[in-house]
CSV table of C-alpha atoms and ligand atoms in Angstrom, one decimal:
chain,number,residue,atom,x,y,z
D,81,MET,CA,-0.3,0.0,-0.3
D,82,SER,CA,1.2,3.2,-1.0
D,83,GLU,CA,1.7,6.0,1.8
D,84,PRO,CA,-1.0,8.2,2.0
D,85,ILE,CA,-0.5,12.2,0.5
D,86,THR,CA,0.9,14.3,3.8
D,87,ASN,CA,-2.0,15.9,5.2
D,88,ILE,CA,-0.9,17.9,8.5
D,89,PRO,CA,-3.2,20.4,10.6
D,90,ILE,CA,-1.4,23.8,11.1
D,91,PRO,CA,-2.5,26.5,12.8
D,92,ALA,CA,-5.0,28.6,10.6
D,93,ILE,CA,-4.6,31.7,12.9
D,94,LEU,CA,-1.0,33.1,13.2
D,95,GLU,CA,-0.8,36.8,14.3
D,96,ILE,CA,2.9,37.8,15.8
D,97,ASN,CA,2.5,41.8,16.0
D,98,LYS,CA,2.7,44.6,18.5
D,99,GLY,CA,-1.0,45.4,20.3
D,100,ALA,CA,-2.3,42.1,19.0
D,101,ILE,CA,-4.2,41.9,22.4
D,102,PHE,CA,-6.4,44.3,20.9
D,103,GLN,CA,-7.4,42.2,17.9
D,104,ILE,CA,-8.9,39.3,19.8
D,105,GLU,CA,-12.6,40.0,19.0
D,106,LYS,CA,-11.7,40.7,15.2
D,107,ILE,CA,-9.7,37.5,14.9
D,108,LEU,CA,-12.5,35.4,16.6
D,109,GLN,CA,-15.3,36.7,14.6
D,110,LYS,CA,-13.3,36.5,11.4
D,111,HIS,CA,-13.2,32.8,12.3
D,112,GLY,CA,-16.8,32.4,13.2
D,113,PHE,CA,-16.2,31.6,16.5
D,114,GLN,CA,-19.0,32.9,19.0
D,115,ARG,CA,-19.0,30.8,22.6
D,116,VAL,CA,-15.5,31.8,23.5
D,117,ALA,CA,-13.7,30.8,26.7
D,118,VAL,CA,-10.6,33.0,27.8
D,119,LEU,CA,-8.5,31.2,30.3
D,120,PHE,CA,-6.1,33.3,32.4
D,121,ASP,CA,-3.7,32.4,35.0
D,122,ASP,CA,-3.4,34.6,38.2
D,123,PHE,CA,-0.5,37.5,36.8
D,124,THR,CA,-2.7,37.6,33.4
D,125,TYR,CA,-5.8,37.8,34.8
D,126,GLU,CA,-4.7,40.5,37.2
D,127,HIS,CA,-2.7,42.4,34.0
D,128,TYR,CA,-4.3,41.7,30.8
D,129,GLN,CA,-8.0,40.6,31.6
D,130,PRO,CA,-9.1,44.3,32.4
D,131,THR,CA,-7.6,44.9,28.5
D,132,VAL,CA,-9.6,42.1,26.9
D,133,LYS,CA,-12.6,42.9,28.8
D,134,THR,CA,-12.3,46.5,27.5
D,135,SER,CA,-11.4,45.6,24.1
D,136,THR,CA,-14.3,43.3,23.0
D,137,SER,CA,-17.8,44.8,22.8
D,138,GLN,CA,-20.1,42.6,20.5
D,139,LEU,CA,-18.5,38.5,22.0
D,140,LYS,CA,-19.3,37.6,25.0
D,141,LEU,CA,-16.3,36.2,26.2
D,142,GLU,CA,-16.0,33.7,29.3
D,143,MET,CA,-13.0,35.0,31.3
D,144,ILE,CA,-11.9,32.0,33.4
D,145,LYS,CA,-9.0,32.5,36.3
D,146,MET,CA,-7.3,29.3,36.4
D,147,PRO,CA,-6.0,28.1,39.5
D,148,SER,CA,-2.4,27.0,39.3
D,149,ASP,CA,-0.7,23.6,40.1
D,150,LEU,CA,-3.2,21.8,38.7
D,151,ASP,CA,-2.1,18.0,37.7
D,152,ILE,CA,-3.7,16.0,35.0
D,153,GLN,CA,-6.7,14.7,37.0
D,154,ALA,CA,-7.6,18.0,38.3
D,155,LEU,CA,-7.4,19.7,34.7
D,156,ILE,CA,-9.5,16.8,33.5
D,157,ALA,CA,-12.0,17.3,36.1
D,158,GLN,CA,-12.1,20.8,35.2
D,159,ALA,CA,-12.4,20.5,31.6
D,160,PHE,CA,-15.6,18.3,32.1
D,161,ASP,CA,-17.0,21.0,34.7
D,162,MET,CA,-16.7,23.3,31.8
D,163,GLU,CA,-19.6,24.2,29.2
D,164,GLN,CA,-19.3,23.6,25.5
D,165,TYR,CA,-17.5,26.2,24.0
D,166,ASP,CA,-16.8,27.0,20.4
D,167,VAL,CA,-13.2,28.0,21.0
D,168,ILE,CA,-10.6,27.7,24.0
D,169,VAL,CA,-8.3,30.9,23.8
D,170,ALA,CA,-5.3,30.8,26.9
D,171,ILE,CA,-3.7,34.0,28.2
D,172,GLY,CA,-0.7,33.3,30.1
D,173,GLY,CA,2.6,31.7,30.4
D,174,GLY,CA,3.9,28.1,29.8
D,175,SER,CA,1.8,26.5,32.4
D,176,LEU,CA,-1.3,28.0,31.3
D,177,ILE,CA,-1.1,27.6,27.9
D,178,ASP,CA,-0.5,23.5,28.4
D,179,TYR,CA,-4.1,23.8,30.4
D,180,GLY,CA,-5.4,25.3,27.8
D,181,LYS,CA,-4.0,23.2,25.2
D,182,TYR,CA,-5.1,19.7,27.3
D,183,ILE,CA,-8.6,21.2,27.9
D,184,ALA,CA,-9.3,22.1,24.6
D,185,TYR,CA,-8.0,18.6,23.4
D,186,SER,CA,-10.3,16.6,26.0
D,187,ARG,CA,-12.9,18.8,24.9
D,188,ARG,CA,-12.4,18.3,21.2
D,189,VAL,CA,-12.6,22.1,20.5
D,190,PRO,CA,-10.4,24.4,18.6
D,191,PHE,CA,-7.3,25.7,20.8
D,192,ILE,CA,-6.0,29.3,20.2
D,193,SER,CA,-2.7,30.2,22.0
D,194,PHE,CA,-1.7,33.5,23.5
D,195,PRO,CA,1.7,33.3,25.2
D,196,THR,CA,2.7,36.0,27.2
D,197,SER,CA,6.3,35.0,27.4
D,198,ALA,CA,8.7,33.1,25.0
D,199,SER,CA,10.3,31.0,27.1
D,200,ASN,CA,10.0,28.1,25.2
D,201,ASP,CA,8.2,26.6,21.8
D,202,GLY,CA,5.2,24.8,23.8
D,203,PHE,CA,3.0,27.6,22.8
D,204,ALA,CA,3.2,26.0,19.3
D,205,SER,CA,3.6,22.4,19.6
D,206,SER,CA,1.4,19.4,19.7
D,207,ASN,CA,2.1,18.2,23.1
D,208,CYS,CA,2.1,19.9,26.7
D,209,SER,CA,3.9,19.2,29.5
D,210,LEU,CA,1.9,18.4,33.0
D,211,ILE,CA,1.7,17.0,36.4
D,212,VAL,CA,1.4,13.2,36.3
D,213,ASN,CA,2.0,11.2,39.6
D,214,ASN,CA,3.9,14.6,41.2
D,215,LYS,CA,6.1,14.8,38.4
D,216,LYS,CA,6.2,16.9,34.9
D,217,THR,CA,5.5,14.6,32.1
D,218,THR,CA,5.4,15.0,28.3
D,219,VAL,CA,1.4,14.1,27.4
D,220,PRO,CA,0.4,14.4,23.9
D,221,ALA,CA,-2.2,17.0,22.5
D,222,LYS,CA,-3.0,18.8,19.3
D,223,VAL,CA,-1.4,21.4,17.5
D,224,PRO,CA,-3.2,25.0,18.2
D,225,TYR,CA,-5.8,26.0,16.0
D,226,GLY,CA,-4.3,29.7,16.6
D,227,ILE,CA,-1.2,31.4,17.8
D,228,ILE,CA,-1.4,35.2,18.3
D,229,VAL,CA,1.6,36.6,20.0
D,230,ASP,CA,1.4,40.4,21.1
D,231,LEU,CA,5.2,41.7,20.9
D,232,ASP,CA,4.6,44.4,23.2
D,233,ILE,CA,3.5,41.9,25.9
D,234,ILE,CA,6.6,39.5,25.4
D,235,GLN,CA,9.2,42.4,25.7
D,236,GLN,CA,7.4,43.5,29.1
D,237,ALA,CA,8.0,39.9,30.4
D,238,PRO,CA,11.8,39.5,32.3
D,239,ALA,CA,14.5,39.3,30.1
D,240,LYS,CA,14.9,35.3,31.8
D,241,PHE,CA,12.0,34.3,29.5
D,242,ILE,CA,13.5,35.5,26.4
D,243,LEU,CA,16.7,33.4,27.4
D,244,ALA,CA,14.8,30.4,27.7
D,245,GLY,CA,13.3,30.7,24.5
D,246,ILE,CA,16.3,31.4,23.0
D,247,GLY,CA,17.8,28.0,24.7
D,248,ASP,CA,14.9,26.0,23.6
D,249,LEU,CA,15.5,27.3,20.0
D,250,MET,CA,19.3,26.6,19.7
D,251,SER,CA,18.6,23.3,21.0
D,252,ASN,CA,17.2,22.5,17.6
D,253,ILE,CA,20.8,22.2,16.3
D,254,THR,CA,21.6,19.3,18.6
D,255,ALA,CA,18.0,17.8,18.2
D,256,LEU,CA,18.9,17.4,14.3
D,257,TYR,CA,22.3,15.9,14.8
D,258,ASP,CA,20.8,13.4,17.1
D,259,TRP,CA,18.0,12.5,14.4
D,260,SER,CA,20.7,11.9,12.0
D,261,PHE,CA,22.9,9.9,14.3
D,262,GLU,CA,19.4,8.0,15.1
D,263,GLU,CA,18.8,7.3,11.1
D,264,LYS,CA,22.3,5.9,10.8
D,265,ASN,CA,22.0,3.8,13.9
D,266,GLN,CA,18.7,2.3,14.2
D,267,SER,CA,15.7,1.9,11.7
D,268,VAL,CA,14.0,5.5,12.1
D,269,THR,CA,13.8,7.8,9.2
D,270,VAL,CA,14.5,11.5,9.3
D,271,ASN,CA,11.7,13.4,7.9
D,272,HIS,CA,13.5,15.7,5.6
D,273,PHE,CA,10.7,18.3,5.5
D,274,ALA,CA,10.2,18.5,9.0
D,275,ALA,CA,14.1,18.4,9.7
D,276,MET,CA,14.7,21.4,7.0
D,277,LEU,CA,11.8,23.5,8.7
D,278,SER,CA,13.7,23.3,12.4
D,279,LYS,CA,16.8,23.9,10.7
D,280,LYS,CA,15.9,26.9,8.7
D,281,ALA,CA,14.2,28.2,12.0
D,282,VAL,CA,17.0,28.4,14.2
D,283,ASN,CA,19.6,29.2,11.2
D,284,SER,CA,17.3,32.4,10.6
D,285,PHE,CA,17.4,33.4,14.4
D,286,ILE,CA,21.0,33.0,14.5
D,287,ARG,CA,21.5,36.1,11.9
D,288,THR,CA,19.6,38.1,13.8
D,289,PRO,CA,21.5,41.1,15.6
D,290,MET,CA,21.3,40.0,19.2
D,291,GLU,CA,22.7,43.7,21.2
D,292,ASP,CA,18.9,43.9,22.4
D,293,ILE,CA,16.9,41.1,23.1
D,294,GLN,CA,14.2,42.9,24.0
D,295,GLN,CA,14.1,44.7,20.5
D,296,PRO,CA,10.6,43.7,18.5
D,297,ILE,CA,12.6,42.7,15.8
D,298,PHE,CA,14.6,40.3,17.6
D,299,ILE,CA,11.4,38.6,19.7
D,300,LYS,CA,9.6,38.3,16.5
D,301,GLU,CA,12.7,36.3,14.9
D,302,LEU,CA,12.6,34.3,18.3
D,303,VAL,CA,8.6,33.3,18.5
D,304,SER,CA,8.7,32.6,14.6
D,305,SER,CA,11.6,30.4,15.3
D,306,LEU,CA,9.9,28.5,18.0
D,307,THR,CA,6.9,28.5,16.1
D,308,MET,CA,8.7,26.9,13.1
D,309,GLY,CA,10.0,24.4,15.2
D,310,GLY,CA,6.6,23.5,16.9
D,311,ILE,CA,5.2,22.9,13.6
D,312,ALA,CA,8.0,20.9,12.4
D,313,THR,CA,6.8,18.3,14.8
D,314,VAL,CA,3.6,18.0,13.5
D,315,ILE,CA,4.9,17.3,10.3
D,316,SER,CA,7.3,14.4,11.7
D,317,GLY,CA,4.5,13.2,13.9
D,318,ASN,CA,6.9,13.0,16.8
D,319,SER,CA,9.1,15.7,18.8
D,320,SER,CA,12.8,14.5,17.0
D,321,PRO,CA,13.0,18.0,14.8
D,322,ILE,CA,13.4,19.8,18.2
D,323,SER,CA,14.2,17.3,20.7
D,324,GLY,CA,17.3,15.3,21.0
D,325,SER,CA,20.0,14.3,23.6
D,326,GLU,CA,19.5,17.9,25.3
D,327,HIS,CA,16.1,17.6,26.1
D,328,LEU,CA,16.5,14.3,27.7
D,329,ILE,CA,19.0,16.0,30.3
D,330,SER,CA,16.5,18.5,31.1
D,331,HIS,CA,13.6,15.8,31.2
D,332,ALA,CA,16.0,14.2,33.6
D,333,LEU,CA,16.7,17.2,35.4
D,334,ASP,CA,12.8,17.7,35.9
D,335,LYS,CA,12.7,14.5,37.6
D,336,ILE,CA,15.9,14.6,39.6
D,337,ALA,CA,16.9,17.9,40.2
D,338,GLU,CA,16.0,19.5,43.7
D,339,VAL,CA,14.7,22.7,42.3
D,340,PRO,CA,14.4,22.5,38.3
D,341,ALA,CA,15.2,25.5,36.4
D,342,MET,CA,13.0,26.9,33.6
D,343,HIS,CA,12.6,24.5,30.7
D,344,GLY,CA,14.7,26.9,28.1
D,345,ILE,CA,17.3,27.1,30.6
D,346,GLN,CA,18.3,24.2,31.3
D,347,VAL,CA,17.8,23.1,27.7
D,348,GLY,CA,20.0,25.9,26.6
D,349,ILE,CA,22.8,24.6,29.3
D,350,ALA,CA,22.3,20.8,28.1
D,351,THR,CA,22.4,22.1,24.5
D,352,TYR,CA,26.0,23.9,24.9
D,353,ILE,CA,26.9,20.4,26.5
D,354,MET,CA,25.9,18.2,23.7
D,355,SER,CA,27.3,20.5,20.7
D,356,ASN,CA,30.6,19.9,22.1
D,357,VAL,CA,29.9,16.3,22.4
D,358,GLN,CA,28.5,16.1,18.9
D,359,ASN,CA,31.5,18.3,18.2
D,360,HIS,CA,29.0,20.0,15.8
D,361,ARG,CA,28.3,23.9,15.7
D,362,ALA,CA,29.6,24.3,19.6
D,363,GLU,CA,31.4,27.6,18.7
D,364,ARG,CA,28.2,29.0,17.2
D,365,MET,CA,26.4,27.8,20.5
D,366,HIS,CA,28.9,29.8,22.6
D,367,LYS,CA,28.6,32.8,20.4
D,368,VAL,CA,25.0,33.2,21.0
D,369,PHE,CA,24.9,32.0,24.4
D,370,THR,CA,27.5,34.9,25.4
D,371,ARG,CA,26.2,37.7,23.1
D,372,THR,CA,22.6,37.4,24.1
D,373,GLY,CA,23.3,37.1,28.1
D,374,PHE,CA,22.2,33.5,28.6
D,375,PHE,CA,25.3,32.7,30.1
D,376,ASP,CA,25.6,35.6,32.4
D,377,TYR,CA,22.3,34.8,33.4
D,378,VAL,CA,22.9,31.1,34.3
D,379,LYS,CA,25.8,32.2,36.2
D,380,LYS,CA,23.1,33.5,38.9
D,381,ALA,CA,20.7,30.7,38.4
D,382,GLY,CA,22.3,28.2,40.7
D,383,LEU,CA,22.0,25.2,38.4
D,384,GLN,CA,24.0,22.1,39.7
D,385,LYS,CA,26.7,20.4,38.3
D,386,ARG,CA,25.9,17.5,40.1
D,387,GLU,CA,23.0,17.3,39.1
D,388,PHE,CA,23.6,17.6,35.4
D,389,GLN,CA,25.8,14.6,35.3
D,390,GLN,CA,23.4,12.7,37.3
D,391,ALA,CA,21.1,13.9,34.4
D,392,VAL,CA,23.1,12.7,31.8
D,393,GLU,CA,23.6,9.0,33.2
D,394,TYR,CA,19.8,9.0,33.5
D,395,ALA,CA,19.2,10.3,30.1
D,396,PRO,CA,18.7,7.2,28.0
D,397,GLN,CA,16.1,5.9,30.3
D,398,ILE,CA,13.8,8.6,29.8
D,399,LYS,CA,13.2,7.8,26.2
D,400,PRO,CA,14.9,4.3,26.2
D,401,ASN,CA,13.4,3.6,22.2
D,402,ARG,CA,15.1,6.6,20.6
D,403,TYR,CA,18.7,6.8,19.9
D,404,THR,CA,20.5,9.9,20.8
D,405,TYR,CA,24.0,10.4,21.3
D,406,LEU,CA,23.3,9.8,25.1
D,407,HIS,CA,22.2,6.3,24.5
D,408,GLU,CA,25.7,5.3,23.8
D,409,GLN,CA,28.4,4.7,26.9
D,410,LYS,CA,31.1,6.7,25.0
D,411,TYR,CA,29.6,9.8,24.5
D,412,ARG,CA,27.7,9.9,27.9
D,413,GLN,CA,31.1,9.7,29.4
D,414,GLN,CA,32.5,12.2,27.2
D,415,ALA,CA,29.6,14.9,28.1
D,416,LEU,CA,30.7,13.7,31.9
D,417,GLU,CA,34.0,14.6,31.2
D,418,PHE,CA,33.0,17.9,29.6
D,419,ILE,CA,30.9,18.8,32.4
D,420,ASP,CA,34.0,18.7,34.9
D,421,SER,CA,36.1,19.9,32.6
D,422,ASP,CA,35.1,22.8,30.3
D,423,PRO,CA,36.4,26.2,31.8
D,424,ILE,CA,32.5,27.8,31.1
D,425,LEU,CA,30.6,25.3,32.5
D,426,GLN,CA,32.9,25.6,35.9
D,427,GLU,CA,31.8,29.3,36.3
D,428,LEU,CA,28.0,28.7,35.4
D,429,LEU,CA,27.5,25.8,37.4
D,430,GLN,CA,27.8,25.1,41.3
G,775,ZN,ZN1,11.9,22.2,24.7
């Protein structure tokens, strides 16, 4: 039987602009949505709910402030407690976006992602990270129907969120290298269209001036590139185009670290480590992380060297069915030695 012609769901709405928050009603109307639930977290309910309220006059939006720290069971209970809506919009940080994505997925309604920070690619991806049995776990959902990003809002978020987004985006490079490695060593097939998209996303970002990471041009480039990476995962049907050994280290840290750091920060450091182990574009990594201030931030973030080493050892067990560099003892050993000897990491890690 021949393969079916590729038919992938991609977002029908993509608005990345200054002042996008004022356009919500217009966008929803254009797409025929009438019964709308808008979810907020504590912060966004306080700061942006009044703006959404005053800038919508024709549609009746149900504004819902979500509790924080919901685990998957509480979230499902909440999802089935809600009325039926045409669409669910989530305005908030990473966790709130994941709540919205999962609620919309469970209720089979379209989801519009409105991230207020660019700290990872979750706002554009089909997975979400939820608490299952007290641990952060990647749970499948659906790619958003729409992505709306207000550059003014992203710009107001603390710089560390942008830095985390940079870390998560740079990981496309090591992830793609792992994917080819996997193809050579195991019976997986790289989806070349997905790989191209992920590669172009990060390469285009790398060429953007990096003097001021809070400039709208920089943020737009970062957000668009993270979005393209998210779409690459929809094309390949797995997270391989943007998630390789460096993400395994971060997922392992989520399980073992006393205080896990932001996803994109952990991923960024793991990317720096893995690019050196893979001996691929490590110099570029160093340049980007230095120029953007990523390394300077990590110096003060209190990441633990010992925990990174434990995470390297634990990494292959996170996804035993994959075959990244860290699935070979030889490269795990190299990673451990690099963490122990690299002069930059000695400054960055405690
Ligand atoms: Zn990530």
